[in-house]
PDB file of C-alpha atoms in Angstrom:
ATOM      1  CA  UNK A 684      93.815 169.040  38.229  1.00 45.00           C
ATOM      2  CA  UNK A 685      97.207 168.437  37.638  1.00 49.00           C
ATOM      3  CA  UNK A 686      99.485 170.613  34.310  1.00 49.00           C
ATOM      4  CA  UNK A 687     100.934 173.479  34.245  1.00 44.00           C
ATOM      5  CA  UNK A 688      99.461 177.325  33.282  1.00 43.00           C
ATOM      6  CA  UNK A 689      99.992 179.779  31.756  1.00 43.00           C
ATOM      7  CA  UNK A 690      98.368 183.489  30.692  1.00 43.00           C
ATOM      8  CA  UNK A 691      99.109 185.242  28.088  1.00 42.00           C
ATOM      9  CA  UNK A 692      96.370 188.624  28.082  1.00 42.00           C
ATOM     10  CA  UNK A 693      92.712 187.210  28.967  1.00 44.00           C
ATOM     11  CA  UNK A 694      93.425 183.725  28.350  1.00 44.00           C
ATOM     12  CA  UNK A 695      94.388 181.221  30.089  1.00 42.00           C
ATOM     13  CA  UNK A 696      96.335 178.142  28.716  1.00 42.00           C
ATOM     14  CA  UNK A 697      96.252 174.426  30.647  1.00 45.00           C
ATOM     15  CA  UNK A 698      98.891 172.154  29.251  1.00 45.00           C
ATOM     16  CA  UNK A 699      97.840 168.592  30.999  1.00 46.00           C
ATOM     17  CA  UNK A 700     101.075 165.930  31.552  1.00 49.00           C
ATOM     18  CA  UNK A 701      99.599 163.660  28.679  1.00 48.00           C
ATOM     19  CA  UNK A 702     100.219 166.672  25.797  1.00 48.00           C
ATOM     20  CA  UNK A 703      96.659 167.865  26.045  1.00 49.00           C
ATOM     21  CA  UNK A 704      95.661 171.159  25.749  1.00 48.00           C
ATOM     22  CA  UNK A 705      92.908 173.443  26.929  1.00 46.00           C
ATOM     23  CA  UNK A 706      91.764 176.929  27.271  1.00 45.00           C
ATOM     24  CA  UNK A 707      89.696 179.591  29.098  1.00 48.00           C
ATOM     25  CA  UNK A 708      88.449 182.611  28.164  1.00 49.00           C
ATOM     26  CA  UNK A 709      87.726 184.021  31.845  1.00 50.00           C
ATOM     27  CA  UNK A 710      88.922 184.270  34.893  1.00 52.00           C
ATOM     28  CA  UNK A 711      86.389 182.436  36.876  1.00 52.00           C
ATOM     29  CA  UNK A 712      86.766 178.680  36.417  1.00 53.00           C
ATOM     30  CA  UNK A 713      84.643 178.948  32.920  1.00 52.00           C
ATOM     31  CA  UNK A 714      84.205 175.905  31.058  1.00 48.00           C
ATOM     32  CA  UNK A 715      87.628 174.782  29.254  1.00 46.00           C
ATOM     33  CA  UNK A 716      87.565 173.545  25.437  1.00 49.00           C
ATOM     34  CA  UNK A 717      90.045 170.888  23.965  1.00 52.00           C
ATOM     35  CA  UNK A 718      92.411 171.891  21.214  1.00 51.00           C
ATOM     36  CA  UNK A 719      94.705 169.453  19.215  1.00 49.00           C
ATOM     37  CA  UNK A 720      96.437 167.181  21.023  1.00 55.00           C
ATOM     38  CA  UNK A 721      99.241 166.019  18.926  1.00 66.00           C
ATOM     39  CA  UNK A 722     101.127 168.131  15.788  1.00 71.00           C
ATOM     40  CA  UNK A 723     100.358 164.889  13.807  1.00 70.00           C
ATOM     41  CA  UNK A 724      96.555 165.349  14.678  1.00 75.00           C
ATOM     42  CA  UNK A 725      96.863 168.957  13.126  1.00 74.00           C
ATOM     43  CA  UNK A 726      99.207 168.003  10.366  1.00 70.00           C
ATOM     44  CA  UNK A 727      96.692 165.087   9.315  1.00 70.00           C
ATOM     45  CA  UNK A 728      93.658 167.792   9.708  1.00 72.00           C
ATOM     46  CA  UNK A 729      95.536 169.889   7.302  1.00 64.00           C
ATOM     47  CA  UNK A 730      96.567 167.399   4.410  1.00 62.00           C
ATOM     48  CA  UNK A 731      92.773 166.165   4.406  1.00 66.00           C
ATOM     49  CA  UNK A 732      91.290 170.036   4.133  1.00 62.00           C
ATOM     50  CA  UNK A 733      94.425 170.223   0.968  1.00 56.00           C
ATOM     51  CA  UNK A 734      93.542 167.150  -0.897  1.00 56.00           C
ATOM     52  CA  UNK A 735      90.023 168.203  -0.747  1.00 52.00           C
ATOM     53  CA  UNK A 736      90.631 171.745  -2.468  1.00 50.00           C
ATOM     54  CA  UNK A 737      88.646 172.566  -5.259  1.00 53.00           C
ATOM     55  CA  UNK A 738      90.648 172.275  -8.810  1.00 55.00           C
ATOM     56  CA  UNK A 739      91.197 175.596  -9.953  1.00 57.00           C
ATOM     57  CA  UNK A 740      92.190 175.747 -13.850  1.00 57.00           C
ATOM     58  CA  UNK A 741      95.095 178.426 -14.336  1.00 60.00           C
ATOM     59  CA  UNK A 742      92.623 179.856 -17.022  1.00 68.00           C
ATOM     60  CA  UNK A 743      90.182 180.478 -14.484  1.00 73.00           C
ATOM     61  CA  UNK A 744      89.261 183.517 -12.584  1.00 82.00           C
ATOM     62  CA  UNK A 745      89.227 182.988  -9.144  1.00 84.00           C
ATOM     63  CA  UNK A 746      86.794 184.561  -6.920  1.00 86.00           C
ATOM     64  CA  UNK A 747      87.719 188.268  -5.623  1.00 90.00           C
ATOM     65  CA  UNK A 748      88.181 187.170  -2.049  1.00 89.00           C
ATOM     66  CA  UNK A 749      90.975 184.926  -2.945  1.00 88.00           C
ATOM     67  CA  UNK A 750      92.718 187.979  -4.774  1.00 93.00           C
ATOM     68  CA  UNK A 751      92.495 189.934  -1.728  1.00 94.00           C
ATOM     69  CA  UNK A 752      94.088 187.360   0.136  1.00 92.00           C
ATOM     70  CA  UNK A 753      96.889 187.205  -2.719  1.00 93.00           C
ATOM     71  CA  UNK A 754      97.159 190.644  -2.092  1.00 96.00           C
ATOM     72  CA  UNK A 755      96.764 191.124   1.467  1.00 94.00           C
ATOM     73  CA  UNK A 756      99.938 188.670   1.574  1.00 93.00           C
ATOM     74  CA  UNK A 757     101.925 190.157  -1.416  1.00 96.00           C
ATOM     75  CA  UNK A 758     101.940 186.690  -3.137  1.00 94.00           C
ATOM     76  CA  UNK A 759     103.327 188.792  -5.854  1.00 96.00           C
ATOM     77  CA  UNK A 760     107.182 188.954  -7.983  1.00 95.00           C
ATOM     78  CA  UNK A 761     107.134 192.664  -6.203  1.00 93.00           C
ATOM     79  CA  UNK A 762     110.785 193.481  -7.809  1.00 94.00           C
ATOM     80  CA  UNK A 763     109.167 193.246 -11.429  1.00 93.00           C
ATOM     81  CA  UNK A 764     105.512 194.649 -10.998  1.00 97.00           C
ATOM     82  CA  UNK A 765     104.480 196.982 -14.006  1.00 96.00           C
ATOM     83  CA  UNK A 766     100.623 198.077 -14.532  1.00 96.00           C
ATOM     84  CA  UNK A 767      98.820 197.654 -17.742  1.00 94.00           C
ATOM     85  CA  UNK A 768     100.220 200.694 -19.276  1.00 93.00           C
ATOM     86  CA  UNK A 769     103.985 199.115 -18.982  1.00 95.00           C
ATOM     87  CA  UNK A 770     104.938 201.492 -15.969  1.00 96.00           C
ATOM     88  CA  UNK A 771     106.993 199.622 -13.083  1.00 97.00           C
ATOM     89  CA  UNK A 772     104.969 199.621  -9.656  1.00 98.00           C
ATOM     90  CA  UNK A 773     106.559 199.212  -6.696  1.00 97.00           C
ATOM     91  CA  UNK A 774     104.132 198.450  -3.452  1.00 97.00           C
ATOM     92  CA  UNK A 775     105.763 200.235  -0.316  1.00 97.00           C
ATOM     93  CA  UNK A 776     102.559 199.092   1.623  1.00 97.00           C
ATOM     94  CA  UNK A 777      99.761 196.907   0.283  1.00 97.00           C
ATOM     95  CA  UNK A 778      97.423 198.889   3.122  1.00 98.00           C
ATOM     96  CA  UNK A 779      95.231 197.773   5.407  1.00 97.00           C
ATOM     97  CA  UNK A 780      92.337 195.251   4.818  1.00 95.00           C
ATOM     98  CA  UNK A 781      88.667 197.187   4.468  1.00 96.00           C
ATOM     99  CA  UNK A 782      86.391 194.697   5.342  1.00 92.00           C
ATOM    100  CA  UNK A 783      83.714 197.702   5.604  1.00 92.00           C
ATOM    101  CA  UNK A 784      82.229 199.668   2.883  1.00 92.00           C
ATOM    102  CA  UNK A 785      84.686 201.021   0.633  1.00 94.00           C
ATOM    103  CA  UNK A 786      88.253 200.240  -1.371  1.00 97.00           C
ATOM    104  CA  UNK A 787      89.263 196.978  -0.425  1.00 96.00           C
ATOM    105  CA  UNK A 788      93.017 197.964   1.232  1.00 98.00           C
ATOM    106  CA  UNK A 789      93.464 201.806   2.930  1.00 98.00           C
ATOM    107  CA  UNK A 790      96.668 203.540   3.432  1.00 97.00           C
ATOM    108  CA  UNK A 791      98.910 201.728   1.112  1.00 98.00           C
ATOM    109  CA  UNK A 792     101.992 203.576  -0.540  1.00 98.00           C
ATOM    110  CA  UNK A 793     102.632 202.813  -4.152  1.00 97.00           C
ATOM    111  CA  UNK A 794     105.327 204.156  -6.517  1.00 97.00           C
ATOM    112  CA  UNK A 795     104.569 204.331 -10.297  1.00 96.00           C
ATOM    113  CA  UNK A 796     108.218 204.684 -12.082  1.00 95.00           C
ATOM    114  CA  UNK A 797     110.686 207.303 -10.622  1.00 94.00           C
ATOM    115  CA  UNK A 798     107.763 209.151  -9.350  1.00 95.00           C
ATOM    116  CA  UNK A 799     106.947 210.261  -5.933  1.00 96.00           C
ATOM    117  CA  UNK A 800     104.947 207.753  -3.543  1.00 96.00           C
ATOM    118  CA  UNK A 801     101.736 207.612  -3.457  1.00 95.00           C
ATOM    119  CA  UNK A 802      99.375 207.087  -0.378  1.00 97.00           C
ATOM    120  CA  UNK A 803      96.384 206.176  -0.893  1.00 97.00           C
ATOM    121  CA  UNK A 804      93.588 203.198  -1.136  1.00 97.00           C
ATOM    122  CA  UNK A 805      93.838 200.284  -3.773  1.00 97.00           C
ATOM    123  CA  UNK A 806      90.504 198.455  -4.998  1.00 96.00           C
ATOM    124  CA  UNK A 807      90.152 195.011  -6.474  1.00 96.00           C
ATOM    125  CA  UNK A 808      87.998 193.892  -8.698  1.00 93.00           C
ATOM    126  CA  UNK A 809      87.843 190.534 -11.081  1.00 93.00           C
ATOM    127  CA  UNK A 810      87.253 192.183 -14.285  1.00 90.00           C
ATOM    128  CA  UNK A 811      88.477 196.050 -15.181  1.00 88.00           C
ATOM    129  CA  UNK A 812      84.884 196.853 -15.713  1.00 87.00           C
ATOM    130  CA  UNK A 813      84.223 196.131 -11.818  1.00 86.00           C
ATOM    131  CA  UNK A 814      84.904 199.604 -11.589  1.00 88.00           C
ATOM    132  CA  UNK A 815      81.795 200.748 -13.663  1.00 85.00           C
ATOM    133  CA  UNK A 816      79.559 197.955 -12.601  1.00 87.00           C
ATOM    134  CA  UNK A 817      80.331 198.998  -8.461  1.00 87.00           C
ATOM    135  CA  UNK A 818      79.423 202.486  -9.586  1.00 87.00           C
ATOM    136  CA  UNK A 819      82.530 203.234  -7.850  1.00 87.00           C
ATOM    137  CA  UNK A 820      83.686 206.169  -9.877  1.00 86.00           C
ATOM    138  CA  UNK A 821      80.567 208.170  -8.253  1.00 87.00           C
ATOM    139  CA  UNK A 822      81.207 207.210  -4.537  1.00 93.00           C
ATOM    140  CA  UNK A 823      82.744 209.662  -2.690  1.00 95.00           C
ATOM    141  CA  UNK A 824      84.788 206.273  -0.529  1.00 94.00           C
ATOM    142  CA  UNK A 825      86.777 205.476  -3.904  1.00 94.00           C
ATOM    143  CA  UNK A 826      88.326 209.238  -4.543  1.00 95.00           C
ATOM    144  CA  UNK A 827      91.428 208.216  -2.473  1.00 96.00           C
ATOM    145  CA  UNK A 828      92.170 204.730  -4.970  1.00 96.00           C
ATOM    146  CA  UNK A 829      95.651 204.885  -6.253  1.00 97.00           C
ATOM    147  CA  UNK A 830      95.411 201.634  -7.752  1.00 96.00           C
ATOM    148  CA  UNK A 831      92.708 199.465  -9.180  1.00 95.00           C
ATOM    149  CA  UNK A 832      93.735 195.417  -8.993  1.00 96.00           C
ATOM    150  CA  UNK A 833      92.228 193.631 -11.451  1.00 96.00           C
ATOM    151  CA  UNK A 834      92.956 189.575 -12.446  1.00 95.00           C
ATOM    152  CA  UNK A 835      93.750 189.838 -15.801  1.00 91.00           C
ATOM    153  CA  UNK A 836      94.074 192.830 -18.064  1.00 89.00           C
ATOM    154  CA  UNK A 837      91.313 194.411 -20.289  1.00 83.00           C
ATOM    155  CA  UNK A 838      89.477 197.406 -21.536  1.00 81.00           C
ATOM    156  CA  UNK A 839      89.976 200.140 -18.769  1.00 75.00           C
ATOM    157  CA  UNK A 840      87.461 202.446 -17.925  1.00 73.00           C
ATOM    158  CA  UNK A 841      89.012 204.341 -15.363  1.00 76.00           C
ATOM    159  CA  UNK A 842      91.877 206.438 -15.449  1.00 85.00           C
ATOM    160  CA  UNK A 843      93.932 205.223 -12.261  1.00 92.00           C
ATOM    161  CA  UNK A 844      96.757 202.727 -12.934  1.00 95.00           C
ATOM    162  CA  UNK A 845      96.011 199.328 -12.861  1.00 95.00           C
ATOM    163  CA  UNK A 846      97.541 196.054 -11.916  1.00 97.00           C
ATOM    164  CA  UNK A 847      96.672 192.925 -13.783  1.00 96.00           C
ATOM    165  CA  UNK A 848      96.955 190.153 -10.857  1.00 96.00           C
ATOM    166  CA  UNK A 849      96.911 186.822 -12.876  1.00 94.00           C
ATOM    167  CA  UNK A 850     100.687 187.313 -14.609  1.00 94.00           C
ATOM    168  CA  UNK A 851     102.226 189.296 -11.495  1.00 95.00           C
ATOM    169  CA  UNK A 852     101.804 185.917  -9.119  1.00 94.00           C
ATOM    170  CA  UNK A 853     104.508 184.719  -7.118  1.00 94.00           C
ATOM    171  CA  UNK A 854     103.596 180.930  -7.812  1.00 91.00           C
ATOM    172  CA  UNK A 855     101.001 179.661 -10.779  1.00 88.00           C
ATOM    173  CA  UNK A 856      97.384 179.835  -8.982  1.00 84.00           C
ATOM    174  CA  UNK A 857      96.977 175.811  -8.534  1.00 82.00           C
ATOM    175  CA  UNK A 858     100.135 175.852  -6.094  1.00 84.00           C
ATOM    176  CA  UNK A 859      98.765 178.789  -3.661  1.00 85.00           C
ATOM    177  CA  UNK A 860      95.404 177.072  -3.428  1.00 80.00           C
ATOM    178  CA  UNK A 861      96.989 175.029  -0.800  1.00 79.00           C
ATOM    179  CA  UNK A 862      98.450 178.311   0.799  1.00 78.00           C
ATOM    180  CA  UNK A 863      94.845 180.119   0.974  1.00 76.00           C
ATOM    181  CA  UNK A 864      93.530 176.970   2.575  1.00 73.00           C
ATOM    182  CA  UNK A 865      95.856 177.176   5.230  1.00 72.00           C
ATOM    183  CA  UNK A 866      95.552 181.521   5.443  1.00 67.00           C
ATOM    184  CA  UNK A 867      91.955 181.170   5.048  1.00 60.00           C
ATOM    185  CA  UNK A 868      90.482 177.919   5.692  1.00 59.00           C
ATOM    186  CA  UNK A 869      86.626 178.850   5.670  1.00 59.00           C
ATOM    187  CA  UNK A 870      87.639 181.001   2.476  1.00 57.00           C
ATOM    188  CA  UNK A 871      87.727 177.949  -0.025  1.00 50.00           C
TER     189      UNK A 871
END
């Protein structure tokens, strides 16, 4: 067959002289699979998976997985973050993504004022009473959370800082749909 190859780890890219493009998971001559052809083909796949996005009200709560997404991303105005209690926050490192049992993000560094940083994990729940209704305040998993992420602010019933999401965004909710579709396109 005629194109040229290339390898980049354990797989193997075929780009054929009409733009096409394949690839191969093994070494062996294993069956090849066809990928976009064109940029327009993608760009075309993309605007029809965006202008089929669900409508998301900004008075809505959206669903936790998108706000670890927002997180995950720091879709946030990070040089003016305060937590309920009016302190400024500044996130160092958002962590890493749990996608086990457990806080949602491990190893971030936070910084509540002038104080020191603080490593730790950060947990997000919808509501502020996610905490309670997890039963996370008697799982040994949660004693490293730092911060608890919550959408919008309300009664607390824990006694870490907390971030209210929904006012902290980067961009009002209905414009990062769009965005999450294209981080996350099985997400929406």
């Amino acid at each position: 067959t005629s194109g040229s190859w290339a390898r980049a780890d354990t797989w193997s890219i075929r780009c054929d002289p009409d733009g096409g493009r394949s690839f191969d998971r093994g070494r062996n001559g294993q069956r090849w699979s066809a990928m976009p052809q064109t940029t327009a083909e993608f760009y075309s796949g993309w605007l029809e998976r965006t202008r089929s996005a669900p409508i998301l009200q900004e008075d809505q709560t959206p669903p936790e997985r998108w706000m670890q997404h927002l997180w995950r991303h720091q879709r946030l105005r990070r040089e003016a973050l305060q937590t309920t209690d009016g302190r400024p926050l500044a996130v160092l490192h958002p962590g890493f993504w749990n996608r086990s049992a457990g806080p949602d993000f491990k190893g971030a560094i936070v910084q509540l004022g002038d104080g020191p940083c603080c490593h730790g994990d950060i947990e997000i729940d919808v509501h502020p009473g996610g905490w309670t209704q997890h039963r996370h305040a008697g799982n040994p998993a949660y004693r490293k959370v730092v911060l608890h992420v919550v959408w919008q602010e309300g009664a607390n019933p824990v006694r870490l800082p907390v971030l209210a999401m929904r006012p902290q965004l980067d961009a009002p909710l209905s414009e990062l749909i769009p965005w999450l579709m294209g981080e996350a396109p099985g997400l929406i």
